[in-house]
Amino acid sequence: MTKSEKITNQTNQLTKRGIIVLVCVGLACGLLSGLFGIGGGTIIVPALVWLGLSQRHAAATSLAAIVPTSISGVVSYALEGNVNWLAAALLAIGVIAGSQLGSLLLNRLPEVVLRWVWVVFLIFVIFQQLSFTPPRDGHLELHFWSGVFLMLLGVVVGAIAGVLGIGGGAIMMPALSLLFGASDLMARGTSLLVMFPGAISGTVANWKRGIVHLKSGLIIGCCAIVTAPLGTMIAGWISPREGSVLFALWLAFLAVRSTWTAIKATKRSRAESAD
């Protein structure tokens, strides 16, 4: 039995401890999804790796969990009028195309490379969150060229999201504010809407390649639905700057832990190569 088959067998036979962890991850994921306009992959992927999945399987399963999570979050934002449907449609066109490329790369890149790409991504988003504060009263204006750039942004987001197992909100949300002038709430709601088709497209591709653990993904996603509306409420209560700092602190914690696991994985890979 290969290592991948062992992991699949362990995941399909979840222990009570494993289920409790997945439920807690789902509840936290929903809260942060509504609060920051993200899919929750920054929580899901490390948790699944901790439970024993490879970075590759964790990323693929995370993308599946983001499907129900994004639905709940976008409904909460849409009820407050904080979703730009046209911008989301343009982004989604690019994301669907990019997610196919991301799924292909996820299946081919070495495990160690995936871990270091994850660390670099976290550091990039931390820097972005601390250096830029989105406006609360911004307005997203669309014209021909902004529509073209939205689709190109979608391709980039979809590819990165497919490789890392994230929804892409950590990229879309700041980009919509910084490049297109959207308010922080509008950027979060719109990015959540875009995650839905992108996550479905990437999950289908990953499912065909046999790297998705659907049971774990569904447990996380269904639990996230419960707390996403609460996260949306909190996002409206705090200032944009407070939201950015809180998100950066959370990512800094993950970056430290992920760097440590990436270093260990690199040492293990070198030792195996030497043998």
mmCIF file of C-alpha atoms in Angstrom:
data_model
loop_
_atom_site.group_PDB
_atom_site.id
_atom_site.type_symbol
_atom_site.label_atom_id
_atom_site.label_comp_id
_atom_site.label_asym_id
_atom_site.label_seq_id
_atom_site.Cartn_x
_atom_site.Cartn_y
_atom_site.Cartn_z
ATOM 1 C CA MET A 1 0.000 0.000 0.000
ATOM 2 C CA THR A 2 1.411 3.391 -0.998
ATOM 3 C CA LYS A 3 1.657 6.360 1.373
ATOM 4 C CA SER A 4 -1.158 8.089 -0.510
ATOM 5 C CA GLU A 5 -3.413 5.031 -0.143
ATOM 6 C CA LYS A 6 -2.654 4.830 3.576
ATOM 7 C CA ILE A 7 -3.601 8.486 4.025
ATOM 8 C CA THR A 8 -6.823 7.957 2.067
ATOM 9 C CA ASN A 9 -7.734 4.946 4.209
ATOM 10 C CA GLN A 10 -7.049 6.863 7.432
ATOM 11 C CA THR A 11 -9.159 9.797 6.293
ATOM 12 C CA ASN A 12 -12.086 7.628 5.194
ATOM 13 C CA GLN A 13 -12.102 6.018 8.655
ATOM 14 C CA LEU A 14 -12.156 9.146 10.774
ATOM 15 C CA THR A 15 -11.750 8.726 14.510
ATOM 16 C CA LYS A 16 -13.849 10.645 17.038
ATOM 17 C CA ARG A 17 -10.822 12.855 17.685
ATOM 18 C CA GLY A 18 -10.475 13.528 13.977
ATOM 19 C CA ILE A 19 -14.139 14.434 13.602
ATOM 20 C CA ILE A 20 -13.958 16.807 16.595
ATOM 21 C CA VAL A 21 -10.928 18.524 15.040
ATOM 22 C CA LEU A 22 -12.723 18.870 11.696
ATOM 23 C CA VAL A 23 -15.821 20.331 13.364
ATOM 24 C CA CYS A 24 -13.744 22.873 15.299
ATOM 25 C CA VAL A 25 -11.818 23.758 12.138
ATOM 26 C CA GLY A 26 -15.098 24.241 10.263
ATOM 27 C CA LEU A 27 -16.552 26.534 12.918
ATOM 28 C CA ALA A 28 -13.365 28.640 12.992
ATOM 29 C CA CYS A 29 -13.190 28.602 9.225
ATOM 30 C CA GLY A 30 -16.727 29.990 8.879
ATOM 31 C CA LEU A 31 -16.031 32.750 11.381
ATOM 32 C CA LEU A 32 -12.861 33.901 9.607
ATOM 33 C CA SER A 33 -14.489 33.490 6.199
ATOM 34 C CA GLY A 34 -17.225 35.954 7.095
ATOM 35 C CA LEU A 35 -14.834 38.252 8.946
ATOM 36 C CA PHE A 36 -12.083 38.500 6.321
ATOM 37 C CA GLY A 37 -13.809 37.457 3.081
ATOM 38 C CA ILE A 38 -11.602 34.376 2.662
ATOM 39 C CA GLY A 39 -12.447 30.750 2.001
ATOM 40 C CA GLY A 40 -10.686 29.501 5.111
ATOM 41 C CA GLY A 41 -7.879 27.545 3.454
ATOM 42 C CA THR A 42 -5.347 29.172 5.784
ATOM 43 C CA ILE A 43 -6.994 27.195 8.605
ATOM 44 C CA ILE A 44 -8.087 24.078 6.759
ATOM 45 C CA VAL A 45 -4.808 23.147 5.072
ATOM 46 C CA PRO A 46 -2.604 23.244 8.235
ATOM 47 C CA ALA A 47 -5.282 21.353 10.205
ATOM 48 C CA LEU A 48 -5.525 18.581 7.611
ATOM 49 C CA VAL A 49 -1.738 18.308 7.427
ATOM 50 C CA TRP A 50 -1.702 17.988 11.223
ATOM 51 C CA LEU A 51 -4.259 15.177 10.972
ATOM 52 C CA GLY A 52 -1.913 13.275 8.674
ATOM 53 C CA LEU A 53 -2.682 14.318 5.106
ATOM 54 C CA SER A 54 0.042 15.350 2.708
ATOM 55 C CA GLN A 55 0.190 19.003 1.648
ATOM 56 C CA ARG A 56 -1.191 17.947 -1.748
ATOM 57 C CA HIS A 57 -4.234 16.080 -0.355
ATOM 58 C CA ALA A 58 -4.856 18.783 2.260
ATOM 59 C CA ALA A 59 -4.922 21.506 -0.397
ATOM 60 C CA ALA A 60 -7.321 19.529 -2.599
ATOM 61 C CA THR A 61 -9.646 18.733 0.317
ATOM 62 C CA SER A 62 -9.553 22.332 1.518
ATOM 63 C CA LEU A 63 -10.802 23.501 -1.864
ATOM 64 C CA ALA A 64 -13.800 21.162 -1.549
ATOM 65 C CA ALA A 65 -14.610 22.516 1.926
ATOM 66 C CA ILE A 66 -14.573 26.075 0.598
ATOM 67 C CA VAL A 67 -17.609 25.408 -1.651
ATOM 68 C CA PRO A 68 -20.270 25.427 1.129
ATOM 69 C CA THR A 69 -18.267 27.934 3.176
ATOM 70 C CA SER A 70 -18.308 30.530 0.412
ATOM 71 C CA ILE A 71 -22.058 30.116 -0.143
ATOM 72 C CA SER A 72 -22.871 30.949 3.463
ATOM 73 C CA GLY A 73 -20.525 33.918 3.564
ATOM 74 C CA VAL A 74 -21.719 35.472 0.322
ATOM 75 C CA VAL A 75 -25.375 35.252 1.351
ATOM 76 C CA SER A 76 -24.585 37.230 4.493
ATOM 77 C CA TYR A 77 -22.772 39.956 2.530
ATOM 78 C CA ALA A 78 -25.363 40.011 -0.266
ATOM 79 C CA LEU A 79 -28.172 40.706 2.205
ATOM 80 C CA GLU A 80 -26.331 43.914 3.147
ATOM 81 C CA GLY A 81 -25.766 44.877 -0.509
ATOM 82 C CA ASN A 82 -22.025 44.267 -0.315
ATOM 83 C CA VAL A 83 -21.593 42.123 -3.453
ATOM 84 C CA ASN A 84 -20.764 43.396 -6.946
ATOM 85 C CA TRP A 85 -22.307 40.702 -9.134
ATOM 86 C CA LEU A 86 -20.829 41.854 -12.459
ATOM 87 C CA ALA A 87 -17.299 42.118 -11.077
ATOM 88 C CA ALA A 88 -17.721 38.676 -9.520
ATOM 89 C CA ALA A 89 -18.835 37.210 -12.876
ATOM 90 C CA LEU A 90 -15.797 38.643 -14.665
ATOM 91 C CA LEU A 91 -13.435 37.391 -11.977
ATOM 92 C CA ALA A 92 -15.095 33.961 -12.015
ATOM 93 C CA ILE A 93 -14.398 33.536 -15.735
ATOM 94 C CA GLY A 94 -10.690 33.913 -15.053
ATOM 95 C CA VAL A 95 -10.753 31.899 -11.829
ATOM 96 C CA ILE A 96 -12.351 28.864 -13.480
ATOM 97 C CA ALA A 97 -9.635 28.835 -16.145
ATOM 98 C CA GLY A 98 -6.871 29.438 -13.617
ATOM 99 C CA SER A 99 -8.117 26.746 -11.224
ATOM 100 C CA GLN A 100 -7.592 24.083 -13.892
ATOM 101 C CA LEU A 101 -3.958 25.144 -14.203
ATOM 102 C CA GLY A 102 -3.646 25.195 -10.413
ATOM 103 C CA SER A 103 -5.028 21.666 -10.106
ATOM 104 C CA LEU A 104 -2.551 20.430 -12.696
ATOM 105 C CA LEU A 105 0.370 22.037 -10.852
ATOM 106 C CA LEU A 106 -0.886 20.708 -7.502
ATOM 107 C CA ASN A 107 -0.763 17.177 -8.851
ATOM 108 C CA ARG A 108 2.752 17.574 -10.282
ATOM 109 C CA LEU A 109 4.761 19.812 -7.948
ATOM 110 C CA PRO A 110 6.882 18.034 -5.284
ATOM 111 C CA GLU A 111 5.560 18.034 -1.709
ATOM 112 C CA VAL A 112 8.448 20.143 -0.388
ATOM 113 C CA VAL A 113 7.903 22.768 -3.092
ATOM 114 C CA LEU A 114 4.201 22.997 -2.180
ATOM 115 C CA ARG A 115 5.075 23.611 1.464
ATOM 116 C CA TRP A 116 7.491 26.455 0.625
ATOM 117 C CA VAL A 117 5.074 28.037 -1.845
ATOM 118 C CA TRP A 118 2.539 28.097 1.002
ATOM 119 C CA VAL A 119 5.022 29.867 3.321
ATOM 120 C CA VAL A 120 5.897 32.496 0.696
ATOM 121 C CA PHE A 121 2.213 33.133 0.072
ATOM 122 C CA LEU A 122 1.519 33.705 3.780
ATOM 123 C CA ILE A 123 4.412 36.156 4.104
ATOM 124 C CA PHE A 124 3.219 38.070 1.034
ATOM 125 C CA VAL A 125 -0.315 38.447 2.392
ATOM 126 C CA ILE A 126 0.954 39.521 5.841
ATOM 127 C CA PHE A 127 3.012 42.296 4.244
ATOM 128 C CA GLN A 128 0.058 43.371 2.122
ATOM 129 C CA GLN A 129 -2.322 43.483 5.089
ATOM 130 C CA LEU A 130 0.018 45.632 7.177
ATOM 131 C CA SER A 131 0.932 48.033 4.366
ATOM 132 C CA PHE A 132 -2.532 48.771 2.969
ATOM 133 C CA THR A 133 -5.819 49.645 4.672
ATOM 134 C CA PRO A 134 -8.909 49.280 2.449
ATOM 135 C CA PRO A 135 -11.479 52.127 2.542
ATOM 136 C CA ARG A 136 -14.908 51.584 4.097
ATOM 137 C CA ASP A 137 -16.598 53.992 1.661
ATOM 138 C CA GLY A 138 -14.881 52.942 -1.594
ATOM 139 C CA HIS A 139 -16.781 52.287 -4.826
ATOM 140 C CA LEU A 140 -15.926 49.715 -7.501
ATOM 141 C CA GLU A 141 -16.313 51.248 -10.974
ATOM 142 C CA LEU A 142 -16.350 49.022 -14.064
ATOM 143 C CA HIS A 143 -15.429 49.814 -17.663
ATOM 144 C CA PHE A 144 -13.920 47.842 -20.536
ATOM 145 C CA TRP A 145 -10.312 47.754 -19.335
ATOM 146 C CA SER A 146 -11.172 47.175 -15.691
ATOM 147 C CA GLY A 147 -13.265 44.212 -16.849
ATOM 148 C CA VAL A 148 -10.305 42.797 -18.769
ATOM 149 C CA PHE A 149 -8.007 43.225 -15.782
ATOM 150 C CA LEU A 150 -10.573 41.557 -13.511
ATOM 151 C CA MET A 151 -10.550 38.457 -15.713
ATOM 152 C CA LEU A 152 -6.733 38.415 -15.760
ATOM 153 C CA LEU A 153 -6.717 38.769 -11.984
ATOM 154 C CA GLY A 154 -9.102 35.830 -11.848
ATOM 155 C CA VAL A 155 -6.702 33.624 -13.809
ATOM 156 C CA VAL A 156 -3.866 34.398 -11.386
ATOM 157 C CA VAL A 157 -6.086 33.897 -8.347
ATOM 158 C CA GLY A 158 -7.493 30.624 -9.685
ATOM 159 C CA ALA A 159 -4.046 29.187 -10.370
ATOM 160 C CA ILE A 160 -2.692 30.131 -6.924
ATOM 161 C CA ALA A 161 -5.874 28.955 -5.190
ATOM 162 C CA GLY A 162 -5.697 25.604 -6.968
ATOM 163 C CA VAL A 163 -2.097 25.014 -5.901
ATOM 164 C CA LEU A 164 -2.550 26.101 -2.271
ATOM 165 C CA GLY A 165 -6.091 24.857 -1.616
ATOM 166 C CA ILE A 166 -7.414 28.300 -0.697
ATOM 167 C CA GLY A 167 -10.421 30.217 -1.937
ATOM 168 C CA GLY A 168 -8.317 33.107 -3.168
ATOM 169 C CA GLY A 169 -9.955 35.765 -1.015
ATOM 170 C CA ALA A 170 -6.620 36.683 0.544
ATOM 171 C CA ILE A 171 -5.575 37.852 -2.936
ATOM 172 C CA MET A 172 -8.873 39.078 -4.381
ATOM 173 C CA MET A 173 -10.017 41.076 -1.387
ATOM 174 C CA PRO A 174 -6.980 43.414 -1.210
ATOM 175 C CA ALA A 175 -6.718 43.569 -5.027
ATOM 176 C CA LEU A 176 -10.331 44.710 -5.391
ATOM 177 C CA SER A 177 -9.707 47.531 -2.910
ATOM 178 C CA LEU A 178 -6.201 48.535 -3.987
ATOM 179 C CA LEU A 179 -6.596 48.236 -7.776
ATOM 180 C CA PHE A 180 -10.316 48.792 -8.325
ATOM 181 C CA GLY A 181 -11.351 51.033 -5.416
ATOM 182 C CA ALA A 182 -13.884 48.723 -3.750
ATOM 183 C CA SER A 183 -14.755 49.194 -0.071
ATOM 184 C CA ASP A 184 -13.475 46.548 2.340
ATOM 185 C CA LEU A 185 -16.958 45.029 2.773
ATOM 186 C CA MET A 186 -17.717 45.046 -0.956
ATOM 187 C CA ALA A 187 -14.332 43.426 -1.666
ATOM 188 C CA ARG A 188 -14.978 40.681 0.890
ATOM 189 C CA GLY A 189 -18.485 39.900 -0.327
ATOM 190 C CA THR A 190 -17.469 39.879 -3.982
ATOM 191 C CA SER A 191 -14.417 37.690 -3.391
ATOM 192 C CA LEU A 192 -16.543 35.163 -1.495
ATOM 193 C CA LEU A 193 -18.940 34.925 -4.426
ATOM 194 C CA VAL A 194 -16.074 34.298 -6.860
ATOM 195 C CA MET A 195 -14.725 31.481 -4.689
ATOM 196 C CA PHE A 196 -17.801 29.344 -5.318
ATOM 197 C CA PRO A 197 -17.342 28.528 -9.036
ATOM 198 C CA GLY A 198 -13.558 28.479 -8.683
ATOM 199 C CA ALA A 199 -13.670 25.996 -5.799
ATOM 200 C CA ILE A 200 -16.121 23.753 -7.657
ATOM 201 C CA SER A 201 -14.000 23.784 -10.802
ATOM 202 C CA GLY A 202 -10.804 22.991 -8.912
ATOM 203 C CA THR A 203 -12.487 20.303 -6.805
ATOM 204 C CA VAL A 204 -13.851 18.502 -9.871
ATOM 205 C CA ALA A 205 -10.375 18.481 -11.406
ATOM 206 C CA ASN A 206 -8.802 17.252 -8.155
ATOM 207 C CA TRP A 207 -11.509 14.607 -7.751
ATOM 208 C CA LYS A 208 -10.673 13.180 -11.170
ATOM 209 C CA ARG A 209 -7.046 12.949 -10.055
ATOM 210 C CA GLY A 210 -8.062 11.135 -6.848
ATOM 211 C CA ILE A 211 -6.603 13.586 -4.339
ATOM 212 C CA VAL A 212 -9.770 14.882 -2.623
ATOM 213 C CA HIS A 213 -11.032 13.481 0.709
ATOM 214 C CA LEU A 214 -14.641 14.526 0.295
ATOM 215 C CA LYS A 215 -15.919 13.354 3.687
ATOM 216 C CA SER A 216 -13.504 15.596 5.592
ATOM 217 C CA GLY A 217 -14.208 18.497 3.264
ATOM 218 C CA LEU A 218 -17.969 18.224 3.743
ATOM 219 C CA ILE A 219 -17.681 18.084 7.538
ATOM 220 C CA ILE A 220 -15.603 21.267 7.572
ATOM 221 C CA GLY A 221 -17.763 23.064 5.023
ATOM 222 C CA CYS A 222 -21.090 22.247 6.685
ATOM 223 C CA CYS A 223 -19.809 23.439 10.081
ATOM 224 C CA ALA A 224 -18.457 26.636 8.505
ATOM 225 C CA ILE A 225 -21.956 27.507 7.279
ATOM 226 C CA VAL A 226 -23.061 27.946 10.902
ATOM 227 C CA THR A 227 -20.528 30.615 11.917
ATOM 228 C CA ALA A 228 -19.986 32.538 8.649
ATOM 229 C CA PRO A 229 -22.902 34.965 9.326
ATOM 230 C CA LEU A 230 -21.377 35.816 12.737
ATOM 231 C CA GLY A 231 -18.067 36.652 11.073
ATOM 232 C CA THR A 232 -19.889 38.935 8.633
ATOM 233 C CA MET A 233 -21.535 40.802 11.517
ATOM 234 C CA ILE A 234 -18.191 41.310 13.266
ATOM 235 C CA ALA A 235 -16.646 42.597 10.006
ATOM 236 C CA GLY A 236 -19.227 45.383 9.966
ATOM 237 C CA TRP A 237 -18.533 46.314 13.598
ATOM 238 C CA ILE A 238 -14.751 46.718 13.402
ATOM 239 C CA SER A 239 -12.788 49.233 11.333
ATOM 240 C CA PRO A 240 -10.992 48.198 8.122
ATOM 241 C CA ARG A 241 -7.619 48.754 9.811
ATOM 242 C CA GLU A 242 -8.520 46.550 12.767
ATOM 243 C CA GLY A 243 -9.634 43.836 10.369
ATOM 244 C CA SER A 244 -6.341 43.989 8.450
ATOM 245 C CA VAL A 245 -4.232 43.794 11.626
ATOM 246 C CA LEU A 246 -6.226 40.861 13.025
ATOM 247 C CA PHE A 247 -5.865 38.985 9.749
ATOM 248 C CA ALA A 248 -2.118 39.689 9.626
ATOM 249 C CA LEU A 249 -1.648 38.398 13.182
ATOM 250 C CA TRP A 250 -3.458 35.186 12.376
ATOM 251 C CA LEU A 251 -1.376 34.665 9.236
ATOM 252 C CA ALA A 252 1.850 35.408 11.133
ATOM 253 C CA PHE A 253 1.051 32.560 13.523
ATOM 254 C CA LEU A 254 0.427 30.227 10.583
ATOM 255 C CA ALA A 255 3.587 31.396 8.791
ATOM 256 C CA VAL A 256 5.796 30.509 11.766
ATOM 257 C CA ARG A 257 4.255 27.064 12.085
ATOM 258 C CA SER A 258 4.300 26.409 8.342
ATOM 259 C CA THR A 259 7.953 27.469 8.054
ATOM 260 C CA TRP A 260 8.895 25.007 10.769
ATOM 261 C CA THR A 261 7.054 22.123 9.059
ATOM 262 C CA ALA A 262 8.536 23.104 5.674
ATOM 263 C CA ILE A 263 12.059 22.998 7.146
ATOM 264 C CA LYS A 264 11.413 19.539 8.602
ATOM 265 C CA ALA A 265 9.960 18.327 5.297
ATOM 266 C CA THR A 266 13.032 19.643 3.438
ATOM 267 C CA LYS A 267 15.416 17.860 5.799
ATOM 268 C CA ARG A 268 13.414 14.635 5.479
ATOM 269 C CA SER A 269 13.421 14.879 1.678
ATOM 270 C CA ARG A 270 17.185 15.414 1.577
ATOM 271 C CA ALA A 271 17.739 12.465 3.907
ATOM 272 C CA GLU A 272 15.601 10.231 1.687
ATOM 273 C CA SER A 273 17.477 11.402 -1.407
ATOM 274 C CA ALA A 274 20.819 10.645 0.262
ATOM 275 C CA ASP A 275 19.676 7.092 1.034
#
